[in-house]
Short mmCIF file of C-alpha atoms in Angstrom, two decimals:
data_model
loop_
_atom_site.label_atom_id
_atom_site.label_comp_id
_atom_site.label_asym_id
_atom_site.label_seq_id
_atom_site.Cartn_x
_atom_site.Cartn_y
_atom_site.Cartn_z
CA MET K 1367 0.54 0.50 0.16
CA ILE K 1368 1.17 3.27 -0.97
CA GLY K 1369 0.37 4.96 2.49
CA VAL K 1370 0.10 9.18 2.81
CA LYS K 1371 0.60 11.25 6.02
CA ASN K 1372 -2.34 13.36 5.49
CA ALA K 1373 -4.98 14.22 4.00
CA ASP K 1374 -2.90 16.91 0.91
CA ASP K 1375 -0.72 13.78 0.38
CA ALA K 1376 -3.28 12.18 -0.60
CA LEU K 1377 -5.21 14.38 -2.48
CA LYS K 1378 -3.10 15.54 -4.90
CA ILE K 1379 -1.57 11.39 -5.81
CA ILE K 1380 -5.52 11.38 -6.26
CA ASP K 1381 -5.27 14.44 -8.89
CA ASP K 1382 -2.24 14.06 -10.02
CA GLN K 1383 -2.79 10.25 -10.62
CA LYS K 1384 -6.56 11.42 -12.11
CA ILE K 1385 -8.43 9.30 -9.60
CA LYS K 1386 -12.78 9.82 -10.04
CA TYR K 1387 -13.11 7.36 -7.37
CA ILE K 1388 -12.03 6.58 -3.74
CA ARG K 1389 -13.82 2.68 -2.47
CA LEU K 1390 -13.61 2.81 1.32
CA TRP K 1391 -13.70 -0.30 3.30
CA PHE K 1392 -14.16 -2.02 6.63
CA THR K 1393 -15.24 -5.25 7.68
CA ASP K 1394 -17.29 -7.33 8.87
CA VAL K 1395 -17.49 -9.29 12.56
CA LEU K 1396 -16.91 -12.19 9.64
CA GLY K 1397 -14.12 -11.29 7.58
CA VAL K 1398 -16.29 -10.39 4.64
CA LEU K 1399 -15.17 -7.05 3.52
CA LYS K 1400 -17.88 -4.51 3.19
CA GLY K 1401 -16.85 -0.74 1.33
CA MET K 1402 -19.31 2.01 -0.50
CA THR K 1403 -17.40 4.36 -2.79
CA ILE K 1404 -17.94 7.97 -3.12
CA THR K 1405 -16.48 10.67 -6.06
CA ARG K 1406 -12.99 12.88 -5.74
CA SER K 1407 -15.88 16.00 -5.26
CA GLU K 1408 -16.27 14.09 -1.40
CA ILE K 1409 -13.15 12.26 -0.51
CA GLU K 1410 -11.77 16.42 1.19
CA HIS K 1411 -14.97 16.41 3.13
CA VAL K 1412 -14.50 12.66 4.67
CA PHE K 1413 -10.59 12.35 5.19
CA LYS K 1414 -11.79 15.78 8.43
CA HIS K 1415 -15.22 14.21 9.29
CA GLY K 1416 -15.18 10.80 8.28
CA GLN K 1417 -18.78 9.05 6.23
CA GLY K 1418 -21.97 8.21 7.42
CA PHE K 1419 -24.15 4.49 6.90
CA ASP K 1420 -26.78 2.37 8.14
CA GLY K 1421 -25.06 0.00 9.96
CA SER K 1422 -27.38 -2.41 10.51
CA SER K 1423 -27.43 -4.24 8.02
CA ILE K 1424 -23.18 -5.48 8.51
CA GLU K 1425 -23.20 -9.16 9.90
CA GLY K 1426 -22.33 -8.19 13.88
CA PHE K 1427 -22.33 -3.95 13.60
CA VAL K 1428 -25.47 -2.20 15.26
CA ARG K 1429 -29.28 -2.53 16.09
CA ILE K 1430 -31.68 -0.35 13.32
CA GLU K 1431 -32.11 1.66 16.54
CA GLU K 1432 -28.91 2.73 16.53
CA SER K 1433 -27.56 2.26 13.55
CA ASP K 1434 -26.11 5.56 12.28
CA LEU K 1435 -21.91 5.20 12.81
CA MET K 1436 -18.79 6.74 10.21
CA ALA K 1437 -16.76 5.45 8.90
CA HIS K 1438 -13.08 7.26 9.17
CA PRO K 1439 -9.97 7.41 6.50
CA ASP K 1440 -6.94 4.97 7.95
CA LEU K 1441 -5.24 7.02 5.44
CA SER K 1442 -1.82 4.61 6.44
CA THR K 1443 -3.50 2.58 4.25
CA PHE K 1444 -4.15 4.61 0.70
CA ALA K 1445 -3.02 2.58 -2.09
CA ILE K 1446 -4.26 2.35 -5.68
CA PHE K 1447 -6.13 -0.56 -7.57
CA PRO K 1448 -3.17 -2.12 -10.21
CA TRP K 1449 -6.33 -2.88 -13.09
CA SER K 1450 -9.05 -0.85 -13.73
CA ILE K 1451 -12.34 -0.32 -12.83
CA ASN K 1452 -14.62 0.65 -16.04
CA GLY K 1453 -11.38 1.47 -17.66
CA GLU K 1454 -11.31 4.29 -14.44
CA LYS K 1455 -9.11 3.80 -11.74
CA ILE K 1456 -9.77 3.30 -8.21
CA ALA K 1457 -7.70 4.67 -5.35
CA CYS K 1458 -8.81 2.45 -1.48
CA VAL K 1459 -8.81 3.01 1.54
CA PHE K 1460 -9.58 0.73 5.31
CA CYS K 1461 -11.36 2.55 7.56
CA ASP K 1462 -12.00 3.01 11.65
CA ILE K 1463 -15.94 2.29 12.02
CA LYS K 1464 -16.86 4.91 15.10
CA THR K 1465 -20.21 6.89 16.56
CA PRO K 1466 -21.11 9.82 15.55
CA HIS K 1467 -19.95 11.44 18.79
CA GLY K 1468 -16.25 10.27 17.36
CA GLU K 1469 -15.23 7.10 19.40
CA PRO K 1470 -14.81 4.10 18.11
CA TYR K 1471 -17.64 1.94 17.81
CA ALA K 1472 -17.73 -1.07 19.73
CA GLY K 1473 -18.80 -3.65 16.77
CA ASP K 1474 -15.28 -2.33 14.40
CA THR K 1475 -13.05 -5.68 14.06
CA ARG K 1476 -10.68 -4.09 12.95
CA TYR K 1477 -10.96 -1.92 16.35
CA VAL K 1478 -10.38 -4.87 18.33
CA LEU K 1479 -6.72 -5.89 16.44
CA LYS K 1480 -6.09 -2.37 16.86
CA ARG K 1481 -7.00 -2.70 21.19
CA MET K 1482 -4.25 -5.38 21.63
CA VAL K 1483 -1.45 -4.37 19.66
CA GLU K 1484 -1.42 -0.39 21.83
CA ARG K 1485 -1.96 -3.43 24.94
CA LEU K 1486 1.06 -4.24 24.06
CA LYS K 1487 3.01 -1.69 22.98
CA THR K 1488 2.07 0.47 26.36
CA ASP K 1489 4.08 -2.85 27.81
CA GLY K 1490 6.85 -2.47 25.66
CA TYR K 1491 5.97 -4.52 22.43
CA THR K 1492 5.15 -5.10 18.73
CA ALA K 1493 3.84 -7.98 16.97
CA PHE K 1494 4.54 -8.62 14.14
CA MET K 1495 1.87 -11.03 11.74
CA GLY K 1496 3.41 -13.76 8.57
CA PRO K 1497 0.44 -15.60 7.76
CA GLU K 1498 1.27 -18.88 5.19
CA MET K 1499 -2.94 -17.97 3.29
CA GLU K 1500 -3.58 -20.94 0.76
CA TYR K 1501 -6.02 -21.25 -1.36
CA PHE K 1502 -8.61 -22.97 -4.51
CA TYR K 1503 -8.14 -22.62 -8.19
CA PHE K 1504 -11.59 -24.14 -9.53
CA LYS K 1505 -13.17 -23.21 -13.09
CA ASN K 1506 -16.13 -22.08 -12.13
CA SER K 1507 -18.21 -21.30 -8.00
CA THR K 1508 -20.13 -23.68 -8.13
CA SER K 1509 -18.24 -26.76 -8.73
CA THR K 1510 -15.04 -27.47 -7.27
CA GLU K 1511 -13.16 -29.71 -10.68
CA VAL K 1512 -10.05 -28.26 -10.74
CA VAL K 1513 -7.81 -26.41 -13.00
CA ASP K 1514 -4.51 -28.00 -11.96
CA LYS K 1515 -3.68 -31.67 -11.79
CA GLY K 1516 -0.32 -30.40 -9.69
CA GLY K 1517 1.20 -30.92 -5.99
CA TYR K 1518 3.21 -29.96 -3.53
CA PHE K 1519 5.59 -27.02 -4.52
CA ASP K 1520 5.54 -28.50 -8.73
CA TYR K 1521 5.20 -25.31 -11.70
CA SER K 1522 5.13 -25.03 -15.32
CA THR K 1523 5.42 -22.46 -16.94
CA VAL K 1524 2.07 -22.85 -19.29
CA GLU K 1525 0.20 -24.32 -16.28
CA GLU K 1526 -2.68 -20.91 -16.28
CA THR K 1527 -2.90 -21.45 -12.12
CA THR K 1528 0.57 -20.35 -12.65
CA HIS K 1529 -0.23 -17.65 -14.85
CA LEU K 1530 -3.26 -16.96 -12.16
CA ARG K 1531 -0.60 -16.62 -9.08
CA LYS K 1532 1.44 -14.44 -10.88
CA ALA K 1533 -0.81 -12.60 -11.45
CA ALA K 1534 -1.57 -12.28 -7.81
CA VAL K 1535 1.81 -11.61 -7.22
CA GLY K 1536 1.67 -8.79 -9.59
CA ALA K 1537 -0.96 -6.93 -7.71
CA LEU K 1538 0.03 -7.05 -4.83
CA GLU K 1539 3.32 -6.18 -5.52
CA ASP K 1540 1.57 -3.05 -7.72
CA ILE K 1541 -0.68 -2.37 -4.72
CA GLY K 1542 2.61 -1.81 -2.12
CA ILE K 1543 2.39 -5.20 -0.66
CA PRO K 1544 5.71 -7.18 -0.54
CA VAL K 1545 5.32 -10.72 -1.48
CA GLU K 1546 8.77 -13.00 -0.43
CA CYS K 1547 7.49 -15.88 -2.85
CA SER K 1548 4.18 -18.00 -3.85
CA HIS K 1549 4.11 -21.92 -5.57
CA HIS K 1550 1.81 -24.79 -5.69
CA GLU K 1551 0.44 -26.33 -2.91
CA VAL K 1552 -0.27 -30.26 -1.84
CA ALA K 1553 -3.50 -31.06 -3.46
CA PRO K 1554 -4.24 -30.04 -7.48
CA SER K 1555 -5.34 -26.75 -8.32
CA GLN K 1556 -3.63 -25.79 -5.17
CA HIS K 1557 -1.64 -22.11 -4.07
CA GLU K 1558 0.15 -20.28 -1.80
CA ILE K 1559 1.27 -16.79 -1.84
CA ASP K 1560 3.20 -15.99 1.05
CA LEU K 1561 3.41 -12.29 2.73
CA LYS K 1562 6.28 -10.30 4.05
CA TYR K 1563 5.85 -10.09 7.76
CA GLN K 1564 4.42 -6.93 9.13
CA ASP K 1565 3.28 -5.19 12.16
CA ALA K 1566 -0.40 -6.96 13.07
CA LEU K 1567 -2.39 -5.10 11.99
CA ARG K 1568 -0.93 -3.92 9.24
CA MET K 1569 -0.63 -7.70 8.16
CA ALA K 1570 -4.08 -7.09 9.02
CA ASP K 1571 -5.15 -5.13 6.99
CA TYR K 1572 -2.91 -7.07 3.94
CA ALA K 1573 -4.49 -10.50 4.24
CA MET K 1574 -8.12 -8.43 3.05
CA MET K 1575 -6.37 -7.41 1.07
CA TYR K 1576 -4.51 -10.54 -0.45
CA ARG K 1577 -7.75 -12.90 -0.45
CA LEU K 1578 -9.94 -9.60 -2.78
CA VAL K 1579 -6.56 -8.84 -5.24
CA VAL K 1580 -6.11 -13.13 -5.62
CA LYS K 1581 -10.15 -13.93 -6.84
CA GLU K 1582 -10.71 -10.74 -8.67
CA GLN K 1583 -7.33 -11.66 -10.84
CA ALA K 1584 -8.95 -15.03 -11.26
CA LEU K 1585 -12.86 -13.84 -11.56
CA SER K 1586 -10.66 -11.13 -14.47
CA ARG K 1587 -9.89 -14.91 -16.27
CA GLY K 1588 -12.73 -16.86 -16.48
CA TYR K 1589 -11.98 -18.20 -13.13
CA TYR K 1590 -12.46 -19.01 -9.49
CA ALA K 1591 -10.65 -18.99 -6.60
CA THR K 1592 -11.61 -20.13 -3.21
CA PHE K 1593 -10.21 -20.06 0.36
CA MET K 1594 -13.03 -22.37 1.46
CA PRO K 1595 -10.88 -24.74 4.63
CA LYS K 1596 -11.83 -27.96 2.98
CA PRO K 1597 -13.51 -27.16 -0.55
CA VAL K 1598 -12.39 -30.65 -1.83
CA PHE K 1599 -12.58 -34.28 0.31
CA GLY K 1600 -9.34 -36.94 -0.04
CA GLU K 1601 -7.62 -33.11 -0.09
CA ASN K 1602 -5.74 -31.49 1.69
CA GLY K 1603 -7.55 -28.21 2.58
CA SER K 1604 -6.31 -24.93 3.06
CA GLY K 1605 -5.17 -23.85 6.03
CA MET K 1606 -2.71 -19.65 7.11
CA HIS K 1607 0.13 -21.03 9.36
CA VAL K 1608 0.71 -18.03 11.04
CA HIS K 1609 4.00 -16.79 11.45
CA GLN K 1610 4.21 -14.73 15.30
CA SER K 1611 7.06 -12.89 17.29
CA LEU K 1612 6.76 -9.96 19.23
CA PHE K 1613 9.54 -7.01 19.12
CA LYS K 1614 10.47 -4.61 22.51
CA ASP K 1615 13.23 -2.14 21.60
CA SER K 1616 13.87 -3.33 18.17
CA LYS K 1617 14.44 -6.47 18.69
CA ASN K 1618 12.66 -9.80 18.43
CA ALA K 1619 11.93 -10.31 22.54
CA PHE K 1620 12.04 -14.30 21.29
CA TYR K 1621 15.89 -14.79 20.59
CA ASP K 1622 17.62 -16.10 23.36
CA ALA K 1623 21.35 -17.10 22.28
CA ALA K 1624 22.28 -18.29 25.31
CA ASP K 1625 19.45 -21.11 24.70
CA GLU K 1626 19.42 -23.87 23.22
CA HIS K 1627 16.73 -24.13 21.03
CA HIS K 1628 17.62 -19.43 20.70
CA LEU K 1629 14.35 -19.42 22.05
CA SER K 1630 13.83 -16.52 25.00
CA ASP K 1631 11.82 -16.96 27.91
CA LEU K 1632 9.26 -15.16 26.66
CA ALA K 1633 9.18 -16.94 23.58
CA LYS K 1634 8.61 -20.37 26.38
CA ARG K 1635 5.86 -18.72 27.57
CA TYR K 1636 3.72 -17.49 24.76
CA ILE K 1637 3.74 -20.36 22.95
CA ALA K 1638 2.63 -22.07 26.32
CA GLY K 1639 -0.13 -19.24 26.39
CA ILE K 1640 -1.37 -20.57 22.97
CA LEU K 1641 -0.87 -24.30 23.84
CA VAL K 1642 -3.60 -23.37 27.42
CA HIS K 1643 -6.78 -21.38 25.38
CA VAL K 1644 -6.42 -22.70 21.76
CA LYS K 1645 -9.11 -23.84 22.49
CA GLU K 1646 -10.92 -21.20 23.50
CA LEU K 1647 -9.52 -19.51 20.05
CA CYS K 1648 -10.41 -22.07 17.71
CA LEU K 1649 -14.18 -20.06 16.94
CA VAL K 1650 -11.79 -17.19 15.57
CA THR K 1651 -9.81 -18.85 14.05
CA ASN K 1652 -12.11 -21.45 12.44
CA GLN K 1653 -15.36 -19.45 12.58
CA TRP K 1654 -16.84 -21.98 10.04
CA VAL K 1655 -19.21 -25.30 9.62
CA ASN K 1656 -16.10 -26.71 7.18
CA SER K 1657 -13.38 -25.55 8.42
CA TYR K 1658 -13.75 -28.61 11.08
CA LYS K 1659 -13.74 -30.92 7.69
CA ARG K 1660 -9.95 -29.91 8.07
CA LEU K 1661 -8.13 -30.03 11.07
CA VAL K 1662 -9.44 -33.99 11.23
CA PRO K 1663 -5.98 -36.26 11.23
CA GLY K 1664 -4.17 -37.32 8.17
CA TYR K 1665 -4.51 -33.83 5.73
CA GLU K 1666 -1.45 -31.77 7.02
CA ALA K 1667 -3.88 -30.14 9.03
CA PRO K 1668 -2.78 -30.31 13.38
CA VAL K 1669 -5.58 -31.05 15.47
CA TYR K 1670 -3.35 -32.37 18.82
CA ILE K 1671 -2.19 -29.81 20.77
CA SER K 1672 1.81 -29.77 20.90
CA TRP K 1673 4.72 -27.50 19.54
CA GLY K 1674 8.24 -28.98 18.23
CA ARG K 1675 10.95 -27.21 16.16
CA ARG K 1676 10.77 -30.07 12.74
CA ASN K 1677 7.53 -31.40 13.98
CA ARG K 1678 4.78 -30.41 11.21
CA SER K 1679 2.86 -32.44 12.87
CA SER K 1680 2.84 -30.53 16.47
CA LEU K 1681 -0.17 -27.16 16.03
CA VAL K 1682 3.44 -24.83 16.95
CA ARG K 1683 6.24 -25.67 15.35
CA VAL K 1684 9.14 -23.04 16.47
CA PRO K 1685 11.29 -23.08 12.52
CA MET K 1686 14.74 -24.27 13.06
CA TYR K 1687 17.99 -20.54 13.84
CA GLN K 1688 19.43 -19.42 10.94
CA LEU K 1689 22.23 -18.20 12.32
CA GLY K 1690 22.44 -14.51 11.51
CA ARG K 1691 18.77 -13.59 11.56
CA GLU K 1692 18.01 -12.95 15.05
CA SER K 1693 15.10 -10.95 13.91
CA ALA K 1694 13.76 -14.25 12.85
CA THR K 1695 13.45 -16.38 15.31
CA ARG K 1696 9.77 -16.61 15.74
CA ILE K 1697 6.29 -19.38 16.34
CA GLU K 1698 4.20 -20.90 13.78
CA LEU K 1699 0.26 -22.06 14.36
CA ARG K 1700 -0.47 -23.79 11.98
CA SER K 1701 -4.23 -24.66 12.81
CA PRO K 1702 -6.23 -21.56 11.78
CA ASP K 1703 -7.45 -21.72 8.66
CA PRO K 1704 -7.45 -18.87 5.87
CA ALA K 1705 -11.62 -18.44 5.73
CA CYS K 1706 -11.26 -16.52 9.59
CA ASN K 1707 -11.84 -12.09 9.93
CA PRO K 1708 -7.90 -10.76 10.95
CA TYR K 1709 -8.87 -9.05 12.39
CA LEU K 1710 -10.04 -10.80 15.30
CA ALA K 1711 -8.03 -13.80 14.72
CA PHE K 1712 -4.69 -11.26 14.71
CA ALA K 1713 -6.08 -10.41 17.78
CA VAL K 1714 -7.32 -13.31 20.38
CA MET K 1715 -3.91 -15.21 19.52
CA LEU K 1716 -1.83 -12.33 19.99
CA ALA K 1717 -4.11 -12.65 23.27
CA ALA K 1718 -3.88 -15.82 24.83
CA GLY K 1719 -0.10 -15.95 24.05
CA TYR K 1720 0.66 -12.85 25.65
CA GLU K 1721 -1.66 -14.07 29.22
CA GLY K 1722 0.72 -16.73 28.44
CA VAL K 1723 4.13 -14.55 28.56
CA LYS K 1724 2.24 -12.46 31.94
CA ASN K 1725 0.97 -15.08 34.07
CA GLY K 1726 4.58 -17.15 33.27
CA TYR K 1727 2.70 -20.53 32.27
CA PRO K 1728 5.12 -23.33 32.01
CA LEU K 1729 6.11 -25.29 28.33
CA PRO K 1730 5.78 -28.60 28.14
CA ASP K 1731 8.26 -30.51 25.94
CA ALA K 1732 8.08 -30.40 22.28
CA VAL K 1733 7.29 -33.20 20.85
CA GLU K 1734 9.09 -34.30 17.83
CA GLU K 1735 7.82 -37.77 17.15
CA ASN K 1736 5.18 -37.92 14.26
CA ILE K 1737 1.50 -36.89 16.39
CA PHE K 1738 -0.35 -39.11 13.79
CA GLU K 1739 1.46 -42.09 13.82
CA MET K 1740 0.61 -42.41 17.44
CA ASP K 1741 -2.33 -44.12 19.04
CA ASP K 1742 -4.87 -43.28 21.54
CA ARG K 1743 -2.54 -44.94 24.47
CA GLN K 1744 0.30 -42.91 23.46
CA LEU K 1745 -1.45 -39.30 23.22
CA LYS K 1746 -2.75 -40.16 26.89
CA ARG K 1747 0.80 -40.61 27.81
CA ARG K 1748 2.00 -37.64 26.89
CA LYS K 1749 -0.90 -35.98 27.89
CA ILE K 1750 -1.58 -34.38 24.14
CA ASP K 1751 -5.05 -33.22 23.42
CA THR K 1752 -6.86 -32.16 20.74
CA LEU K 1753 -8.64 -28.79 19.01
CA PRO K 1754 -12.33 -29.06 18.14
CA GLY K 1755 -13.64 -31.32 15.97
CA SER K 1756 -17.00 -29.68 15.28
CA LEU K 1757 -18.38 -26.19 15.04
CA MET K 1758 -20.35 -26.75 17.64
CA GLU K 1759 -17.66 -28.21 20.00
CA ALA K 1760 -16.02 -24.75 19.23
CA LEU K 1761 -18.37 -23.24 20.40
CA ASN K 1762 -18.85 -24.54 23.34
CA LEU K 1763 -15.36 -23.92 24.71
CA PHE K 1764 -15.97 -20.09 23.80
CA ARG K 1765 -18.66 -19.64 25.28
CA LYS K 1766 -17.17 -20.18 28.82
CA SER K 1767 -14.20 -18.55 27.98
CA ASP K 1768 -13.22 -15.30 29.83
CA LEU K 1769 -10.36 -14.34 27.63
CA MET K 1770 -12.05 -14.37 24.39
CA ARG K 1771 -15.11 -12.15 25.94
CA GLU K 1772 -12.30 -9.71 26.97
CA THR K 1773 -10.42 -9.67 23.89
CA LEU K 1774 -12.98 -9.11 21.84
CA GLY K 1775 -15.21 -6.93 24.00
CA ASP K 1776 -19.19 -8.47 25.13
CA HIS K 1777 -20.47 -6.40 21.34
CA ILE K 1778 -18.46 -8.98 18.91
CA PHE K 1779 -18.25 -11.88 21.63
CA ASP K 1780 -21.57 -12.03 22.46
CA LYS K 1781 -22.79 -11.25 17.83
CA LEU K 1782 -20.19 -14.26 17.10
CA VAL K 1783 -22.46 -16.72 19.75
CA ASP K 1784 -24.86 -16.00 18.04
CA ASN K 1785 -24.64 -15.94 14.81
CA LYS K 1786 -22.72 -19.07 15.47
CA THR K 1787 -24.59 -20.60 16.86
CA ILE K 1788 -27.59 -19.33 14.77
CA GLU K 1789 -25.51 -21.74 11.35
CA TRP K 1790 -24.78 -24.76 13.95
CA ASN K 1791 -28.98 -25.40 13.79
CA HIS K 1792 -29.02 -24.53 10.60
CA PHE K 1793 -26.39 -27.06 9.32
CA ARG K 1794 -27.54 -29.64 12.00
CA LEU K 1795 -31.23 -29.72 10.02
CA ALA K 1796 -29.53 -29.29 6.06
CA VAL K 1797 -29.45 -33.78 4.79
CA THR K 1798 -26.22 -34.03 3.01
CA ASP K 1799 -25.73 -36.50 0.72
CA TYR K 1800 -24.09 -38.39 2.66
CA GLU K 1801 -27.18 -39.39 4.40
CA ILE K 1802 -28.85 -39.83 1.31
CA LYS K 1803 -26.30 -42.25 -0.73
CA ASN K 1804 -25.82 -43.71 2.73
CA TYR K 1805 -29.10 -44.15 4.70
CA LEU K 1806 -31.58 -43.87 2.00
CA PRO K 1807 -30.66 -47.64 0.25
CA THR K 1808 -31.76 -49.46 3.34
CA LEU K 1809 -33.94 -47.36 5.98
#
């Protein structure tokens, strides 16, 4: 993203680039990008006073009787679309949602993360995130017909999905979002683009832009990209492994040269916090019924609550230390999926980890064996618990969590509970193809 310091700088870019329309963006409680378009003639007023809108129909926002809200552009997120729309250049900017009185709105999910970031900042820490977001390309949005038959790290200059992925990478870089690498993932037609790590709030904005760009670039070429966690039976689902670290005084607080594994005590307590609270936060990081079709053994999705250094069957992995790269010391949480709300997901991960830091949670021993090959007796002996097996199980654990309520605030906490209860009830009432195939012929 270009980002600007003030309204005058933004207006100069808008006029120099002959931009007629500016898209104001915000995100609902489920992580769906919302927005409205204003013209050049209105932007000066909006930069100064914000843009009013009716929030009563936005998922997780206000009731009808208190629906007036204001979208205030965060100019540090200002960017220009790398493609034109109907021949016109379009700019975009993420907004903070406030009440008409200028107070932060409790239903603004971006504000939840900003509040968590400020809490860490008060103690001298800056949080950095680096999500690896996987997704699928399909022929269209109504089927799961794949576009390629490739596998992990396969590469072909003539493969259509290679061109689709490269177009997305190019568009992201044109916007100003730095990309580290991209590659084919394990399943047919499954891909991944990795962004260079950023501070938590900026990375959440980037994640929202990432999903939009990948989808738009695919649609412009007649294909469909989806971040659905488990779209194809028998194939790996799409995850969002989140690399994370805390810095203090411009130094990585997770690094300790004296430790055998170069992990500081703070990093170990942070990992312990994640492990203790991960079941409570699953409703946020894995928020859909379909999310729990991915979180099963055998498809590279970690379901066992453990940590390890080289072990990709562990829930939390600590990438191996590289000499001279102290700043890269980090932990990787492997359970989230890319269909979450990144603002809320990053906030609850940071809250869980920092709860371990504050309260000195002890870190259990690392597990370096392949957990997928352990039987129930071995798992019990090693005291390895599992993630929730369904949305309802995750919902019940979330409901009881004081940490989640404190982190998200009463408004968003209650809205999530209401929304996910409805989703689960709809799923319970649905008659699936599995039931028709297996029960109708015999019952």
